[in-house]
Amino acid sequence: SIDQLNRTTGKNFKSFEDVTPPSCDAADGLGQLWFIYRHESLKGAIDKLAAAQDEGAPDTKIAVQFGSVWGSQYMRATAGFASLCENVDVLWVDDGPAANHLFSMDYMRTVIPASVELAQEIDGPLQINASPENYLNQGMQCFERGAKYVSSANFHMDSNYEKYRTVWHTIAETWLGKNAPAIANPTPDSPVMTVS
């Protein structure tokens, strides 16, 4: 009822026609309800897709991609991976080239079901922080922290292809060969970060 909505949000709407969805950064009661609604709607859609794929093509994998774990673009980020990924096979994240990839990968490994594989996308050379060093760090750190897949996107067969060719070769030779290093796993001595 509208009375229940007003009690929950602290608002004073006369009817549901007066309610406008808030902006994505609204932190009041209505903003929190809107976030939960959007999250649950997305989860419902993902779960339905996963169920349909399991029924129609059980030998394939379903992956979901999210914009970011770490970054200043809060509208692209989500911390709700655990519930969103309950029924998928792969969680693919697209952090920017200068993001804290160690944090991103460790956070995802910590909160998602063990059955979900991790993946990271290295996004094209038009990114503000695009550089061979940042892309090399992203690929190396993501594989080190448990990514099964690292992809590149929005690269074209132009001068940028040549500019980053050695980066892709270094990542592939290090992590996709027979002598790949061991994945870094937490130990009792590993540093801990509290996130809220």
PDB file of C-alpha atoms in Angstrom:
ATOM      1  CA  SER A   1       0.000   0.000   0.000  1.00  0.00           C
ATOM      2  CA  ILE A   2       1.042   3.617  -0.337  1.00  0.00           C
ATOM      3  CA  ASP A   3       0.979   3.906   3.472  1.00  0.00           C
ATOM      4  CA  GLN A   4       3.412   1.009   3.761  1.00  0.00           C
ATOM      5  CA  LEU A   5       5.701   2.632   1.180  1.00  0.00           C
ATOM      6  CA  ASN A   6       5.611   5.938   3.060  1.00  0.00           C
ATOM      7  CA  ARG A   7       6.430   4.237   6.376  1.00  0.00           C
ATOM      8  CA  THR A   8       9.328   2.338   4.804  1.00  0.00           C
ATOM      9  CA  THR A   9      10.811   5.299   2.941  1.00  0.00           C
ATOM     10  CA  GLY A  10       9.919   8.180   5.236  1.00  0.00           C
ATOM     11  CA  LYS A  11       8.117   9.887   2.324  1.00  0.00           C
ATOM     12  CA  ASN A  12       4.614  11.306   2.085  1.00  0.00           C
ATOM     13  CA  PHE A  13       3.276  10.144  -1.283  1.00  0.00           C
ATOM     14  CA  LYS A  14      -0.467  10.531  -1.852  1.00  0.00           C
ATOM     15  CA  SER A  15      -0.615   7.671  -4.400  1.00  0.00           C
ATOM     16  CA  PHE A  16       1.686   5.447  -6.442  1.00  0.00           C
ATOM     17  CA  GLU A  17       1.226   7.839  -9.374  1.00  0.00           C
ATOM     18  CA  ASP A  18       3.264  10.382  -7.348  1.00  0.00           C
ATOM     19  CA  VAL A  19       6.253   8.020  -7.080  1.00  0.00           C
ATOM     20  CA  THR A  20       9.095   8.562  -9.496  1.00  0.00           C
ATOM     21  CA  PRO A  21      12.058   6.155  -9.471  1.00  0.00           C
ATOM     22  CA  PRO A  22      14.981   7.945  -7.824  1.00  0.00           C
ATOM     23  CA  SER A  23      18.412   8.525  -9.303  1.00  0.00           C
ATOM     24  CA  CYS A  24      20.912   5.687  -9.016  1.00  0.00           C
ATOM     25  CA  ASP A  25      22.874   7.509  -6.309  1.00  0.00           C
ATOM     26  CA  ALA A  26      19.877   8.195  -4.036  1.00  0.00           C
ATOM     27  CA  ALA A  27      20.780   6.923  -0.561  1.00  0.00           C
ATOM     28  CA  ASP A  28      17.496   7.584   1.217  1.00  0.00           C
ATOM     29  CA  GLY A  29      14.845   4.942   1.933  1.00  0.00           C
ATOM     30  CA  LEU A  30      13.333   5.167  -1.541  1.00  0.00           C
ATOM     31  CA  GLY A  31      16.769   4.933  -3.140  1.00  0.00           C
ATOM     32  CA  GLN A  32      17.552   1.806  -1.148  1.00  0.00           C
ATOM     33  CA  LEU A  33      14.251   0.171  -2.130  1.00  0.00           C
ATOM     34  CA  TRP A  34      14.870   1.109  -5.762  1.00  0.00           C
ATOM     35  CA  PHE A  35      18.354  -0.455  -5.624  1.00  0.00           C
ATOM     36  CA  ILE A  36      16.911  -3.681  -4.156  1.00  0.00           C
ATOM     37  CA  TYR A  37      14.160  -3.731  -6.791  1.00  0.00           C
ATOM     38  CA  ARG A  38      16.664  -3.289  -9.639  1.00  0.00           C
ATOM     39  CA  HIS A  39      18.963  -5.921  -8.159  1.00  0.00           C
ATOM     40  CA  GLU A  40      16.179  -8.485  -7.691  1.00  0.00           C
ATOM     41  CA  SER A  41      14.812  -7.800 -11.193  1.00  0.00           C
ATOM     42  CA  LEU A  42      18.258  -8.370 -12.702  1.00  0.00           C
ATOM     43  CA  LYS A  43      18.737 -11.526 -10.629  1.00  0.00           C
ATOM     44  CA  GLY A  44      15.365 -12.853 -11.804  1.00  0.00           C
ATOM     45  CA  ALA A  45      16.296 -12.265 -15.449  1.00  0.00           C
ATOM     46  CA  ILE A  46      19.721 -13.913 -15.032  1.00  0.00           C
ATOM     47  CA  ASP A  47      18.216 -16.923 -13.233  1.00  0.00           C
ATOM     48  CA  LYS A  48      15.591 -17.384 -15.982  1.00  0.00           C
ATOM     49  CA  LEU A  49      18.262 -17.229 -18.687  1.00  0.00           C
ATOM     50  CA  ALA A  50      20.428 -19.721 -16.808  1.00  0.00           C
ATOM     51  CA  ALA A  51      17.502 -22.127 -16.382  1.00  0.00           C
ATOM     52  CA  ALA A  52      16.607 -21.880 -20.073  1.00  0.00           C
ATOM     53  CA  GLN A  53      20.196 -22.523 -21.081  1.00  0.00           C
ATOM     54  CA  ASP A  54      20.488 -25.500 -18.725  1.00  0.00           C
ATOM     55  CA  GLU A  55      17.363 -26.972 -20.298  1.00  0.00           C
ATOM     56  CA  GLY A  56      18.118 -26.169 -23.931  1.00  0.00           C
ATOM     57  CA  ALA A  57      21.915 -26.439 -24.083  1.00  0.00           C
ATOM     58  CA  PRO A  58      23.170 -28.176 -20.928  1.00  0.00           C
ATOM     59  CA  ASP A  59      26.689 -28.684 -22.321  1.00  0.00           C
ATOM     60  CA  THR A  60      27.313 -24.941 -22.679  1.00  0.00           C
ATOM     61  CA  LYS A  61      28.220 -22.280 -20.155  1.00  0.00           C
ATOM     62  CA  ILE A  62      26.365 -19.102 -19.346  1.00  0.00           C
ATOM     63  CA  ALA A  63      28.393 -16.036 -18.451  1.00  0.00           C
ATOM     64  CA  VAL A  64      27.317 -12.674 -17.100  1.00  0.00           C
ATOM     65  CA  GLN A  65      29.382  -9.537 -17.422  1.00  0.00           C
ATOM     66  CA  PHE A  66      29.381  -6.560 -15.095  1.00  0.00           C
ATOM     67  CA  GLY A  67      31.088  -3.232 -15.532  1.00  0.00           C
ATOM     68  CA  SER A  68      33.391  -3.034 -12.567  1.00  0.00           C
ATOM     69  CA  VAL A  69      34.234  -4.083  -9.045  1.00  0.00           C
ATOM     70  CA  TRP A  70      36.599  -1.217  -8.357  1.00  0.00           C
ATOM     71  CA  GLY A  71      36.379   2.236  -9.831  1.00  0.00           C
ATOM     72  CA  SER A  72      35.073   5.739  -9.704  1.00  0.00           C
ATOM     73  CA  GLN A  73      32.191   4.956 -12.055  1.00  0.00           C
ATOM     74  CA  TYR A  74      29.840   3.791  -9.317  1.00  0.00           C
ATOM     75  CA  MET A  75      26.953   3.345 -11.742  1.00  0.00           C
ATOM     76  CA  ARG A  76      28.911   0.594 -13.528  1.00  0.00           C
ATOM     77  CA  ALA A  77      29.918  -1.195 -10.337  1.00  0.00           C
ATOM     78  CA  THR A  78      28.112  -3.749  -8.249  1.00  0.00           C
ATOM     79  CA  ALA A  79      28.896  -5.491  -5.010  1.00  0.00           C
ATOM     80  CA  GLY A  80      25.997  -7.912  -5.448  1.00  0.00           C
ATOM     81  CA  PHE A  81      27.881 -10.601  -7.340  1.00  0.00           C
ATOM     82  CA  ALA A  82      27.099 -13.386  -4.884  1.00  0.00           C
ATOM     83  CA  SER A  83      23.356 -13.504  -5.450  1.00  0.00           C
ATOM     84  CA  LEU A  84      23.502 -12.484  -9.116  1.00  0.00           C
ATOM     85  CA  CYS A  85      25.837 -15.372  -9.952  1.00  0.00           C
ATOM     86  CA  GLU A  86      24.205 -18.229  -8.059  1.00  0.00           C
ATOM     87  CA  ASN A  87      23.076 -19.963 -11.263  1.00  0.00           C
ATOM     88  CA  VAL A  88      25.677 -18.991 -13.858  1.00  0.00           C
ATOM     89  CA  ASP A  89      28.939 -20.601 -14.887  1.00  0.00           C
ATOM     90  CA  VAL A  90      31.177 -17.570 -15.463  1.00  0.00           C
ATOM     91  CA  LEU A  91      31.365 -14.094 -13.911  1.00  0.00           C
ATOM     92  CA  TRP A  92      33.033 -11.701 -16.355  1.00  0.00           C
ATOM     93  CA  VAL A  93      34.079  -8.289 -15.027  1.00  0.00           C
ATOM     94  CA  ASP A  94      35.278  -5.290 -17.009  1.00  0.00           C
ATOM     95  CA  ASP A  95      37.496  -3.268 -14.680  1.00  0.00           C
ATOM     96  CA  GLY A  96      39.370  -0.318 -16.141  1.00  0.00           C
ATOM     97  CA  PRO A  97      43.075  -0.746 -16.941  1.00  0.00           C
ATOM     98  CA  ALA A  98      44.252   1.130 -13.821  1.00  0.00           C
ATOM     99  CA  ALA A  99      41.779  -0.487 -11.396  1.00  0.00           C
ATOM    100  CA  ASN A 100      42.948  -2.428  -8.375  1.00  0.00           C
ATOM    101  CA  HIS A 101      42.714  -5.857 -10.040  1.00  0.00           C
ATOM    102  CA  LEU A 102      44.112  -7.714  -7.049  1.00  0.00           C
ATOM    103  CA  PHE A 103      41.251  -6.353  -4.951  1.00  0.00           C
ATOM    104  CA  SER A 104      38.653  -7.039  -7.653  1.00  0.00           C
ATOM    105  CA  MET A 105      39.671 -10.623  -8.204  1.00  0.00           C
ATOM    106  CA  ASP A 106      40.079 -11.390  -4.502  1.00  0.00           C
ATOM    107  CA  TYR A 107      36.724  -9.815  -3.704  1.00  0.00           C
ATOM    108  CA  MET A 108      34.960 -11.863  -6.358  1.00  0.00           C
ATOM    109  CA  ARG A 109      36.705 -15.080  -5.299  1.00  0.00           C
ATOM    110  CA  THR A 110      35.606 -14.413  -1.737  1.00  0.00           C
ATOM    111  CA  VAL A 111      31.909 -13.782  -2.326  1.00  0.00           C
ATOM    112  CA  ILE A 112      30.780 -15.880  -5.304  1.00  0.00           C
ATOM    113  CA  PRO A 113      30.013 -19.602  -5.269  1.00  0.00           C
ATOM    114  CA  ALA A 114      33.082 -21.803  -5.802  1.00  0.00           C
ATOM    115  CA  SER A 115      31.466 -23.319  -8.914  1.00  0.00           C
ATOM    116  CA  VAL A 116      31.522 -19.982 -10.777  1.00  0.00           C
ATOM    117  CA  GLU A 117      34.576 -19.359 -12.945  1.00  0.00           C
ATOM    118  CA  LEU A 118      36.123 -15.894 -13.005  1.00  0.00           C
ATOM    119  CA  ALA A 119      36.897 -13.830 -16.079  1.00  0.00           C
ATOM    120  CA  GLN A 120      38.206 -10.322 -16.709  1.00  0.00           C
ATOM    121  CA  GLU A 121      37.922  -8.125 -19.794  1.00  0.00           C
ATOM    122  CA  ILE A 122      40.744  -5.861 -20.892  1.00  0.00           C
ATOM    123  CA  ASP A 123      38.954  -2.952 -22.510  1.00  0.00           C
ATOM    124  CA  GLY A 124      40.230  -1.117 -25.573  1.00  0.00           C
ATOM    125  CA  PRO A 125      42.925   1.483 -26.070  1.00  0.00           C
ATOM    126  CA  LEU A 126      40.598   4.480 -25.816  1.00  0.00           C
ATOM    127  CA  GLN A 127      40.525   4.079 -22.028  1.00  0.00           C
ATOM    128  CA  ILE A 128      42.081   7.007 -20.129  1.00  0.00           C
ATOM    129  CA  ASN A 129      44.649   4.780 -18.426  1.00  0.00           C
ATOM    130  CA  ALA A 130      45.429   2.610 -21.444  1.00  0.00           C
ATOM    131  CA  SER A 131      49.098   1.682 -21.519  1.00  0.00           C
ATOM    132  CA  PRO A 132      51.120  -1.462 -22.158  1.00  0.00           C
ATOM    133  CA  GLU A 133      52.099  -1.499 -18.462  1.00  0.00           C
ATOM    134  CA  ASN A 134      48.513  -1.250 -17.198  1.00  0.00           C
ATOM    135  CA  TYR A 135      47.227  -3.897 -19.604  1.00  0.00           C
ATOM    136  CA  LEU A 136      50.089  -6.234 -18.746  1.00  0.00           C
ATOM    137  CA  ASN A 137      49.396  -5.784 -15.018  1.00  0.00           C
ATOM    138  CA  GLN A 138      45.692  -6.393 -15.556  1.00  0.00           C
ATOM    139  CA  GLY A 139      46.180  -9.624 -17.462  1.00  0.00           C
ATOM    140  CA  MET A 140      48.931 -10.961 -15.205  1.00  0.00           C
ATOM    141  CA  GLN A 141      47.208 -10.045 -11.931  1.00  0.00           C
ATOM    142  CA  CYS A 142      43.812 -11.385 -12.986  1.00  0.00           C
ATOM    143  CA  PHE A 143      45.220 -14.775 -13.963  1.00  0.00           C
ATOM    144  CA  GLU A 144      47.336 -14.773 -10.789  1.00  0.00           C
ATOM    145  CA  ARG A 145      44.203 -14.269  -8.690  1.00  0.00           C
ATOM    146  CA  GLY A 146      42.150 -17.004 -10.293  1.00  0.00           C
ATOM    147  CA  ALA A 147      40.732 -15.804 -13.615  1.00  0.00           C
ATOM    148  CA  LYS A 148      40.083 -18.717 -15.945  1.00  0.00           C
ATOM    149  CA  TYR A 149      39.515 -16.353 -18.867  1.00  0.00           C
ATOM    150  CA  VAL A 150      40.961 -12.957 -19.761  1.00  0.00           C
ATOM    151  CA  SER A 151      39.634 -11.371 -22.929  1.00  0.00           C
ATOM    152  CA  SER A 152      40.317  -8.180 -24.820  1.00  0.00           C
ATOM    153  CA  ALA A 153      37.571  -6.019 -26.285  1.00  0.00           C
ATOM    154  CA  ASN A 154      37.302  -2.954 -28.491  1.00  0.00           C
ATOM    155  CA  PHE A 155      40.715  -3.394 -30.082  1.00  0.00           C
ATOM    156  CA  HIS A 156      41.011  -3.067 -33.842  1.00  0.00           C
ATOM    157  CA  MET A 157      43.593  -4.278 -36.338  1.00  0.00           C
ATOM    158  CA  ASP A 158      45.422  -0.951 -36.434  1.00  0.00           C
ATOM    159  CA  SER A 159      48.473   0.620 -34.805  1.00  0.00           C
ATOM    160  CA  ASN A 160      47.093  -0.279 -31.370  1.00  0.00           C
ATOM    161  CA  TYR A 161      47.171  -3.944 -32.288  1.00  0.00           C
ATOM    162  CA  GLU A 162      50.911  -3.698 -32.835  1.00  0.00           C
ATOM    163  CA  LYS A 163      51.399  -1.468 -29.794  1.00  0.00           C
ATOM    164  CA  TYR A 164      49.985  -4.135 -27.452  1.00  0.00           C
ATOM    165  CA  ARG A 165      51.087  -7.291 -29.293  1.00  0.00           C
ATOM    166  CA  THR A 166      53.930  -8.045 -26.844  1.00  0.00           C
ATOM    167  CA  VAL A 167      51.541  -7.566 -23.896  1.00  0.00           C
ATOM    168  CA  TRP A 168      49.205 -10.300 -25.189  1.00  0.00           C
ATOM    169  CA  HIS A 169      52.134 -12.607 -25.934  1.00  0.00           C
ATOM    170  CA  THR A 170      53.624 -12.120 -22.456  1.00  0.00           C
ATOM    171  CA  ILE A 171      50.306 -12.827 -20.742  1.00  0.00           C
ATOM    172  CA  ALA A 172      49.646 -15.894 -22.905  1.00  0.00           C
ATOM    173  CA  GLU A 173      53.160 -17.303 -22.570  1.00  0.00           C
ATOM    174  CA  THR A 174      53.082 -16.862 -18.796  1.00  0.00           C
ATOM    175  CA  TRP A 175      49.599 -18.163 -17.993  1.00  0.00           C
ATOM    176  CA  LEU A 176      48.441 -20.344 -20.878  1.00  0.00           C
ATOM    177  CA  GLY A 177      51.514 -22.529 -21.306  1.00  0.00           C
ATOM    178  CA  LYS A 178      52.439 -25.817 -19.649  1.00  0.00           C
ATOM    179  CA  ASN A 179      54.542 -24.134 -16.953  1.00  0.00           C
ATOM    180  CA  ALA A 180      51.993 -21.579 -15.747  1.00  0.00           C
ATOM    181  CA  PRO A 181      52.651 -20.244 -12.234  1.00  0.00           C
ATOM    182  CA  ALA A 182      50.445 -21.297  -9.355  1.00  0.00           C
ATOM    183  CA  ILE A 183      47.400 -19.172  -8.618  1.00  0.00           C
ATOM    184  CA  ALA A 184      47.879 -17.016  -5.515  1.00  0.00           C
ATOM    185  CA  ASN A 185      45.620 -18.323  -2.770  1.00  0.00           C
ATOM    186  CA  PRO A 186      44.978 -16.696   0.598  1.00  0.00           C
ATOM    187  CA  THR A 187      46.842 -17.930   3.645  1.00  0.00           C
ATOM    188  CA  PRO A 188      46.417 -17.129   7.342  1.00  0.00           C
ATOM    189  CA  ASP A 189      49.074 -14.417   6.850  1.00  0.00           C
ATOM    190  CA  SER A 190      47.368 -12.735   3.883  1.00  0.00           C
ATOM    191  CA  PRO A 191      46.375  -9.113   4.419  1.00  0.00           C
ATOM    192  CA  VAL A 192      42.682  -8.505   5.045  1.00  0.00           C
ATOM    193  CA  MET A 193      40.643  -5.513   3.870  1.00  0.00           C
ATOM    194  CA  THR A 194      37.292  -4.669   5.434  1.00  0.00           C
ATOM    195  CA  VAL A 195      34.806  -3.496   2.804  1.00  0.00           C
ATOM    196  CA  SER A 196      31.426  -1.930   3.412  1.00  0.00           C
TER     197      SER A 196
END
